[in-house]
mmCIF file of C-alpha atoms and ligand atoms in Angstrom:
data_model
loop_
_atom_site.group_PDB
_atom_site.id
_atom_site.type_symbol
_atom_site.label_atom_id
_atom_site.label_comp_id
_atom_site.label_asym_id
_atom_site.label_seq_id
_atom_site.Cartn_x
_atom_site.Cartn_y
_atom_site.Cartn_z
ATOM 1 C CA MET A 30 1.977 -82.698 62.671
ATOM 2 C CA GLU A 31 4.589 -81.136 64.872
ATOM 3 C CA ILE A 32 4.046 -77.375 65.193
ATOM 4 C CA LEU A 33 6.889 -75.143 66.383
ATOM 5 C CA ILE A 34 6.252 -71.451 66.872
ATOM 6 C CA PHE A 35 9.258 -69.112 66.699
ATOM 7 C CA PRO A 36 9.535 -65.514 67.914
ATOM 8 C CA ASP A 37 11.095 -64.300 64.652
ATOM 9 C CA ALA A 38 12.147 -65.312 61.142
ATOM 10 C CA GLN A 39 15.855 -65.500 62.091
ATOM 11 C CA SER A 40 15.433 -68.143 64.788
ATOM 12 C CA LEU A 41 13.114 -70.066 62.474
ATOM 13 C CA ALA A 42 15.738 -70.002 59.715
ATOM 14 C CA ARG A 43 18.486 -71.146 62.079
ATOM 15 C CA LYS A 44 16.450 -74.046 63.422
ATOM 16 C CA SER A 45 15.440 -75.192 59.941
ATOM 17 C CA ALA A 46 19.102 -75.044 58.883
ATOM 18 C CA ASP A 47 19.961 -77.186 61.949
ATOM 19 C CA LEU A 48 17.506 -79.783 60.715
ATOM 20 C CA LEU A 49 18.943 -79.814 57.197
ATOM 21 C CA GLU A 50 22.484 -79.833 58.518
ATOM 22 C CA SER A 51 21.907 -82.916 60.679
ATOM 23 C CA GLN A 52 20.199 -84.639 57.756
ATOM 24 C CA ILE A 53 23.107 -83.909 55.396
ATOM 25 C CA LYS A 54 25.819 -84.709 57.937
ATOM 26 C CA THR A 55 24.200 -88.025 58.840
ATOM 27 C CA TYR A 56 23.468 -88.927 55.222
ATOM 28 C CA PRO A 57 25.835 -86.989 52.915
ATOM 29 C CA ASP A 58 24.027 -88.494 49.899
ATOM 30 C CA SER A 59 20.637 -87.201 51.057
ATOM 31 C CA VAL A 60 17.912 -86.419 48.552
ATOM 32 C CA ILE A 61 16.385 -83.073 49.458
ATOM 33 C CA GLY A 62 13.196 -81.576 48.047
ATOM 34 C CA LEU A 63 13.408 -77.801 47.786
ATOM 35 C CA ALA A 64 10.986 -74.904 47.496
ATOM 36 C CA THR A 65 11.183 -71.386 46.102
ATOM 37 C CA GLY A 66 9.518 -68.220 47.399
ATOM 38 C CA SER A 67 10.382 -65.958 50.305
ATOM 39 C CA SER A 68 9.683 -68.570 53.003
ATOM 40 C CA PRO A 69 12.849 -70.693 52.556
ATOM 41 C CA LEU A 70 15.151 -67.726 51.796
ATOM 42 C CA GLY A 71 16.368 -67.368 55.403
ATOM 43 C CA LEU A 72 17.086 -71.113 55.481
ATOM 44 C CA TYR A 73 19.122 -70.885 52.255
ATOM 45 C CA GLU A 74 21.086 -67.875 53.570
ATOM 46 C CA GLU A 75 21.874 -69.797 56.746
ATOM 47 C CA LEU A 76 23.010 -72.887 54.789
ATOM 48 C CA ILE A 77 25.297 -70.725 52.626
ATOM 49 C CA ARG A 78 26.716 -69.095 55.769
ATOM 50 C CA ARG A 79 27.442 -72.511 57.282
ATOM 51 C CA HIS A 80 29.010 -73.689 54.032
ATOM 52 C CA ASN A 81 31.345 -70.658 54.044
ATOM 53 C CA GLU A 82 32.024 -70.742 57.756
ATOM 54 C CA TYR A 83 32.730 -74.394 58.405
ATOM 55 C CA ASP A 84 32.495 -76.133 55.061
ATOM 56 C CA LEU A 85 29.069 -77.705 55.470
ATOM 57 C CA SER A 86 29.221 -79.761 52.295
ATOM 58 C CA PHE A 87 26.521 -80.528 49.760
ATOM 59 C CA ALA A 88 28.877 -82.402 47.439
ATOM 60 C CA GLY A 89 26.958 -85.683 47.683
ATOM 61 C CA VAL A 90 23.461 -84.198 47.960
ATOM 62 C CA LYS A 91 20.797 -84.476 45.266
ATOM 63 C CA THR A 92 17.947 -81.976 45.098
ATOM 64 C CA PHE A 93 14.524 -81.941 43.464
ATOM 65 C CA ASN A 94 12.605 -78.697 43.315
ATOM 66 C CA LEU A 95 8.864 -78.677 43.750
ATOM 67 C CA ASP A 96 7.871 -76.706 40.711
ATOM 68 C CA GLU A 97 8.617 -74.471 37.733
ATOM 69 C CA TYR A 98 6.649 -72.083 35.550
ATOM 70 C CA VAL A 99 5.678 -73.262 32.075
ATOM 71 C CA GLY A 100 6.758 -71.038 29.205
ATOM 72 C CA ILE A 101 9.744 -69.131 30.570
ATOM 73 C CA PRO A 102 13.295 -70.340 29.952
ATOM 74 C CA ALA A 103 15.557 -71.555 32.772
ATOM 75 C CA LYS A 104 17.711 -68.422 32.340
ATOM 76 C CA HIS A 105 14.709 -66.076 32.794
ATOM 77 C CA PRO A 106 15.183 -63.940 35.929
ATOM 78 C CA GLN A 107 11.849 -65.166 37.340
ATOM 79 C CA SER A 108 12.289 -68.861 36.609
ATOM 80 C CA TYR A 109 12.516 -71.068 39.671
ATOM 81 C CA ARG A 110 15.766 -72.493 38.253
ATOM 82 C CA THR A 111 17.277 -68.981 38.344
ATOM 83 C CA PHE A 112 15.903 -68.468 41.848
ATOM 84 C CA MET A 113 17.590 -71.644 43.079
ATOM 85 C CA ASP A 114 20.882 -70.966 41.261
ATOM 86 C CA GLU A 115 21.100 -67.432 42.632
ATOM 87 C CA ASN A 116 19.848 -68.075 46.147
ATOM 88 C CA LEU A 117 21.515 -71.410 46.871
ATOM 89 C CA PHE A 118 23.139 -73.637 44.257
ATOM 90 C CA ASN A 119 25.762 -71.176 42.955
ATOM 91 C CA LYS A 120 26.856 -70.403 46.499
ATOM 92 C CA ILE A 121 27.444 -73.928 47.824
ATOM 93 C CA ASP A 122 29.481 -76.915 46.627
ATOM 94 C CA ILE A 123 26.569 -78.863 45.144
ATOM 95 C CA ASP A 124 27.192 -80.572 41.799
ATOM 96 C CA ALA A 125 24.897 -78.772 39.316
ATOM 97 C CA SER A 126 24.038 -82.096 37.686
ATOM 98 C CA ASN A 127 22.571 -83.246 41.016
ATOM 99 C CA THR A 128 20.083 -80.361 41.107
ATOM 100 C CA HIS A 129 16.718 -80.902 39.450
ATOM 101 C CA VAL A 130 13.986 -78.413 38.592
ATOM 102 C CA PRO A 131 11.111 -79.403 36.268
ATOM 103 C CA ASP A 132 11.698 -78.228 32.695
ATOM 104 C CA GLY A 133 9.175 -75.488 32.017
ATOM 105 C CA MET A 134 10.292 -75.190 28.390
ATOM 106 C CA ALA A 135 9.892 -78.849 27.450
ATOM 107 C CA GLU A 136 8.402 -79.282 23.995
ATOM 108 C CA ASN A 137 5.618 -81.312 25.574
ATOM 109 C CA PRO A 138 5.108 -80.181 29.196
ATOM 110 C CA LEU A 139 2.705 -83.091 29.716
ATOM 111 C CA LYS A 140 5.640 -85.504 29.488
ATOM 112 C CA VAL A 141 7.703 -83.768 32.167
ATOM 113 C CA GLY A 142 5.761 -85.063 35.170
ATOM 114 C CA PRO A 143 6.137 -88.825 34.685
ATOM 115 C CA ALA A 144 9.852 -88.395 33.837
ATOM 116 C CA TYR A 145 10.388 -86.272 36.964
ATOM 117 C CA GLU A 146 8.654 -88.900 39.121
ATOM 118 C CA LYS A 147 10.958 -91.543 37.642
ATOM 119 C CA MET A 148 14.051 -89.493 38.447
ATOM 120 C CA ILE A 149 12.924 -89.066 42.055
ATOM 121 C CA GLU A 150 12.287 -92.787 42.321
ATOM 122 C CA GLU A 151 15.681 -93.633 40.801
ATOM 123 C CA ALA A 152 17.359 -91.325 43.315
ATOM 124 C CA GLY A 153 15.794 -93.428 46.086
ATOM 125 C CA GLY A 154 12.948 -91.036 46.989
ATOM 126 C CA ILE A 155 13.048 -87.758 48.877
ATOM 127 C CA ASP A 156 14.491 -87.882 52.386
ATOM 128 C CA LEU A 157 13.497 -84.383 53.431
ATOM 129 C CA GLN A 158 11.099 -82.086 51.596
ATOM 130 C CA VAL A 159 11.136 -78.347 52.326
ATOM 131 C CA LEU A 160 7.801 -76.589 51.708
ATOM 132 C CA GLY A 161 6.338 -73.108 51.836
ATOM 133 C CA ILE A 162 2.595 -72.511 51.650
ATOM 134 C CA GLY A 163 0.527 -70.238 49.420
ATOM 135 C CA THR A 164 -2.060 -67.879 50.911
ATOM 136 C CA ASP A 165 -4.716 -70.174 49.401
ATOM 137 C CA GLY A 166 -3.196 -73.236 51.086
ATOM 138 C CA HIS A 167 -1.303 -74.488 48.045
ATOM 139 C CA ILE A 168 1.914 -76.485 48.391
ATOM 140 C CA GLY A 169 4.219 -76.511 45.383
ATOM 141 C CA PHE A 170 1.701 -75.280 42.833
ATOM 142 C CA ASN A 171 -1.007 -77.703 43.933
ATOM 143 C CA GLU A 172 -3.864 -75.254 43.896
ATOM 144 C CA PRO A 173 -7.172 -75.752 45.764
ATOM 145 C CA THR A 174 -9.079 -78.792 44.467
ATOM 146 C CA SER A 175 -5.849 -80.522 43.381
ATOM 147 C CA SER A 176 -6.249 -84.259 43.732
ATOM 148 C CA LEU A 177 -4.831 -85.420 47.038
ATOM 149 C CA GLY A 178 -3.407 -88.382 45.103
ATOM 150 C CA SER A 179 -1.752 -86.266 42.387
ATOM 151 C CA ILE A 180 1.771 -86.744 41.040
ATOM 152 C CA THR A 181 3.999 -84.308 39.107
ATOM 153 C CA ARG A 182 1.998 -82.642 36.333
ATOM 154 C CA VAL A 183 0.930 -79.360 34.724
ATOM 155 C CA LYS A 184 -1.352 -77.175 36.853
ATOM 156 C CA THR A 185 -3.224 -73.979 36.028
ATOM 157 C CA LEU A 186 -2.585 -71.283 38.607
ATOM 158 C CA THR A 187 -5.464 -69.622 40.443
ATOM 159 C CA ARG A 188 -6.181 -65.912 40.105
ATOM 160 C CA GLN A 189 -4.998 -65.438 43.710
ATOM 161 C CA THR A 190 -1.629 -67.114 43.068
ATOM 162 C CA ILE A 191 -1.146 -65.131 39.852
ATOM 163 C CA VAL A 192 -1.833 -61.903 41.777
ATOM 164 C CA ASP A 193 0.390 -62.989 44.733
ATOM 165 C CA ASN A 194 3.292 -63.758 42.392
ATOM 166 C CA SER A 195 2.793 -60.766 40.068
ATOM 167 C CA ARG A 196 5.080 -58.740 42.352
ATOM 168 C CA PHE A 197 8.042 -60.552 40.772
ATOM 169 C CA PHE A 198 7.116 -59.692 37.164
ATOM 170 C CA LYS A 199 7.251 -56.298 35.426
ATOM 171 C CA SER A 200 3.794 -55.001 34.509
ATOM 172 C CA ASP A 201 4.408 -55.430 30.751
ATOM 173 C CA GLU A 202 6.130 -58.798 31.171
ATOM 174 C CA PHE A 203 4.624 -62.234 30.323
ATOM 175 C CA GLN A 204 3.578 -63.907 33.573
ATOM 176 C CA PRO A 205 3.010 -67.653 33.293
ATOM 177 C CA LYS A 206 -0.416 -68.993 34.198
ATOM 178 C CA LEU A 207 0.694 -72.644 34.066
ATOM 179 C CA ALA A 208 3.282 -74.499 36.105
ATOM 180 C CA ILE A 209 4.699 -77.994 36.444
ATOM 181 C CA THR A 210 4.507 -79.103 40.048
ATOM 182 C CA MET A 211 5.184 -82.179 42.120
ATOM 183 C CA GLY A 212 1.811 -83.610 43.112
ATOM 184 C CA ILE A 213 0.431 -83.981 46.589
ATOM 185 C CA LYS A 214 1.198 -87.694 46.553
ATOM 186 C CA THR A 215 4.767 -86.939 45.446
ATOM 187 C CA ILE A 216 5.110 -84.631 48.449
ATOM 188 C CA LEU A 217 3.482 -87.081 50.855
ATOM 189 C CA ASP A 218 5.925 -89.768 49.700
ATOM 190 C CA ALA A 219 8.841 -87.769 51.155
ATOM 191 C CA ARG A 220 10.145 -89.418 54.323
ATOM 192 C CA ARG A 221 10.218 -86.158 56.232
ATOM 193 C CA ILE A 222 8.585 -82.800 55.547
ATOM 194 C CA LEU A 223 9.503 -79.374 56.863
ATOM 195 C CA LEU A 224 6.995 -76.605 56.107
ATOM 196 C CA LEU A 225 8.018 -72.989 56.720
ATOM 197 C CA ALA A 226 5.743 -69.962 56.963
ATOM 198 C CA CYS A 227 6.055 -66.445 58.314
ATOM 199 C CA GLY A 228 3.660 -63.501 58.421
ATOM 200 C CA GLU A 229 0.031 -62.758 59.020
ATOM 201 C CA ASN A 230 -0.932 -63.323 55.380
ATOM 202 C CA LYS A 231 -0.227 -67.037 55.953
ATOM 203 C CA ALA A 232 -2.252 -67.320 59.185
ATOM 204 C CA GLU A 233 -5.474 -68.512 57.561
ATOM 205 C CA ALA A 234 -3.753 -71.073 55.357
ATOM 206 C CA ILE A 235 -1.817 -72.386 58.367
ATOM 207 C CA ARG A 236 -5.011 -72.654 60.403
ATOM 208 C CA ASP A 237 -6.782 -74.540 57.596
ATOM 209 C CA MET A 238 -3.778 -76.814 57.081
ATOM 210 C CA VAL A 239 -3.363 -77.757 60.750
ATOM 211 C CA GLU A 240 -6.864 -77.523 62.190
ATOM 212 C CA GLY A 241 -9.182 -77.448 59.215
ATOM 213 C CA PRO A 242 -10.878 -80.490 57.771
ATOM 214 C CA LEU A 243 -8.832 -82.628 55.392
ATOM 215 C CA SER A 244 -9.902 -81.141 52.086
ATOM 216 C CA ALA A 245 -8.653 -80.674 48.545
ATOM 217 C CA PHE A 246 -9.828 -77.090 49.054
ATOM 218 C CA CYS A 247 -6.778 -76.593 51.277
ATOM 219 C CA PRO A 248 -4.154 -78.809 49.579
ATOM 220 C CA ALA A 249 -1.740 -78.409 52.511
ATOM 221 C CA SER A 250 -4.298 -80.121 54.784
ATOM 222 C CA ALA A 251 -3.213 -83.378 53.066
ATOM 223 C CA LEU A 252 -0.114 -83.145 55.286
ATOM 224 C CA GLN A 253 -2.368 -84.282 58.147
ATOM 225 C CA PHE A 254 -1.866 -87.730 56.603
ATOM 226 C CA HIS A 255 1.925 -87.565 56.741
ATOM 227 C CA GLN A 256 3.718 -89.221 59.614
ATOM 228 C CA ARG A 257 6.673 -86.876 59.966
ATOM 229 C CA THR A 258 5.705 -83.337 59.084
ATOM 230 C CA THR A 259 7.247 -80.515 61.068
ATOM 231 C CA VAL A 260 5.774 -77.034 60.719
ATOM 232 C CA PHE A 261 7.979 -74.051 61.595
ATOM 233 C CA ILE A 262 5.999 -70.815 61.836
ATOM 234 C CA ASP A 263 6.379 -67.407 63.413
ATOM 235 C CA GLU A 264 3.906 -65.864 65.864
ATOM 236 C CA SER A 265 2.011 -64.006 63.108
ATOM 237 C CA ALA A 266 1.522 -67.108 60.964
ATOM 238 C CA ALA A 267 0.380 -68.911 64.134
ATOM 239 C CA SER A 268 -2.059 -66.148 65.121
ATOM 240 C CA LYS A 269 -5.227 -67.907 63.897
ATOM 241 C CA LEU A 270 -4.511 -71.336 65.412
ATOM 242 C CA SER A 271 -7.082 -72.106 68.067
ATOM 243 C CA LEU A 272 -4.835 -74.623 69.873
ATOM 244 C CA LYS A 273 -1.727 -72.427 69.756
ATOM 245 C CA GLY A 274 -1.144 -72.745 73.517
ATOM 246 C CA TYR A 275 -1.349 -76.522 73.246
ATOM 247 C CA TYR A 276 1.288 -76.682 70.474
ATOM 248 C CA LYS A 277 3.677 -74.687 72.661
ATOM 249 C CA PHE A 278 2.966 -77.001 75.595
ATOM 250 C CA VAL A 279 3.575 -80.083 73.417
ATOM 251 C CA ASP A 280 6.870 -78.594 72.304
ATOM 252 C CA GLU A 281 8.016 -78.005 75.885
ATOM 253 C CA MET A 282 7.018 -81.527 76.900
ATOM 254 C CA GLN A 283 8.598 -83.255 73.913
ATOM 255 C CA VAL A 284 11.818 -81.383 73.302
ATOM 256 C CA ASP A 285 13.729 -82.778 76.267
ATOM 257 C CA LEU A 286 12.316 -86.245 75.832
ATOM 258 C CA LEU A 287 13.358 -86.434 72.185
ATOM 259 C CA ARG A 288 16.743 -84.836 72.770
ATOM 260 C CA GLN A 289 17.553 -87.287 75.526
ATOM 261 C CA HIS A 290 16.114 -90.475 74.169
ATOM 262 C CA ARG A 291 15.630 -90.264 70.416
ATOM 263 C CA PRO A 292 17.887 -87.566 68.935
ATOM 264 C CA SER A 293 17.871 -89.506 65.675
ATOM 265 C CA ASP A 294 14.211 -88.574 65.319
ATOM 266 C CA TRP A 295 15.397 -85.238 64.030
ATOM 267 C CA ILE A 296 16.878 -86.964 61.023
ATOM 268 C CA SER A 297 15.020 -88.809 58.307
ATOM 269 C CA ARG A 298 15.691 -92.239 56.713
HETATM 270 C C1 GLP B 323 4.777 -70.104 45.143
HETATM 271 C C2 GLP B 323 5.477 -71.465 45.146
HETATM 272 C C3 GLP B 323 5.237 -72.211 46.455
HETATM 273 C C4 GLP B 323 5.482 -71.301 47.625
HETATM 274 C C5 GLP B 323 4.498 -70.163 47.574
HETATM 275 C C6 GLP B 323 4.617 -69.212 48.743
HETATM 276 O O1 GLP B 323 3.497 -70.130 44.635
HETATM 277 N N1 GLP B 323 5.076 -72.272 44.065
HETATM 278 O O2 GLP B 323 6.088 -73.344 46.489
HETATM 279 O O3 GLP B 323 5.353 -72.004 48.815
HETATM 280 O O4 GLP B 323 4.732 -69.435 46.381
HETATM 281 O O5 GLP B 323 5.619 -68.275 48.496
HETATM 282 P P1 GLP B 323 6.224 -67.327 49.578
HETATM 283 O O6 GLP B 323 7.089 -68.170 50.431
HETATM 284 O O7 GLP B 323 6.997 -66.305 48.811
HETATM 285 O O8 GLP B 323 5.090 -66.727 50.325
#
């Protein structure tokens, strides 16, 4: 895992947008895996700004979102489809038919997963997967004890995730307890992964993911198996890492080397 620690959320957002921009410019037909939540918001704002400023184009890009709640319609203000439409898709030149979010209102939610996996496969697999992380170490909605070999399926949310996400729902509103999420294997199959996290409330999960034992108890620790995972975090999210100084040293040592000799390493495929 490559760990990069940023002084603030703005520089983190800019650098993650740089990574996506080089991916999309090199491969305009890239397949990008996307996440919801507050973590990728700065990245999405930066991509929209670049689209408006110098026409960064998403016309050939296909996207697959990680997850969706079961039981609320796509048009619901808290659906992940609405989140993506409002915070990214409606503001760039992506073809709506190239954007995919699992269908949380499918008559049989159990059938959604295998069909979603097939669509990803038919698109040629995910080139770059953007991830956030839950305070309990979940990625997508792969809650603790999720099988490390899981594929897209229905998951029951933990109490902690329900409480964490209750801030988005009105107190008298139905809050889903089930979600359809890409599995851990689906995520690990992406050619490149970029995980974003800011804030002290993520520090423990980040520590467990990077330095903890590989364990289904911290689903994000499965990323230790992935060959090209880059983790962008701010100082607060990095605060519990015991080898924090080492990660900064590695960064200093590697940046120039990669820039000079293997700039293509910043791009997947
Ligand atoms: C949700 C999403 C995850 C996301 C997590 C963290 O549970 N399913 O994909 O990473 O929240 O969200 P935030 O970035 O808002 O902290």
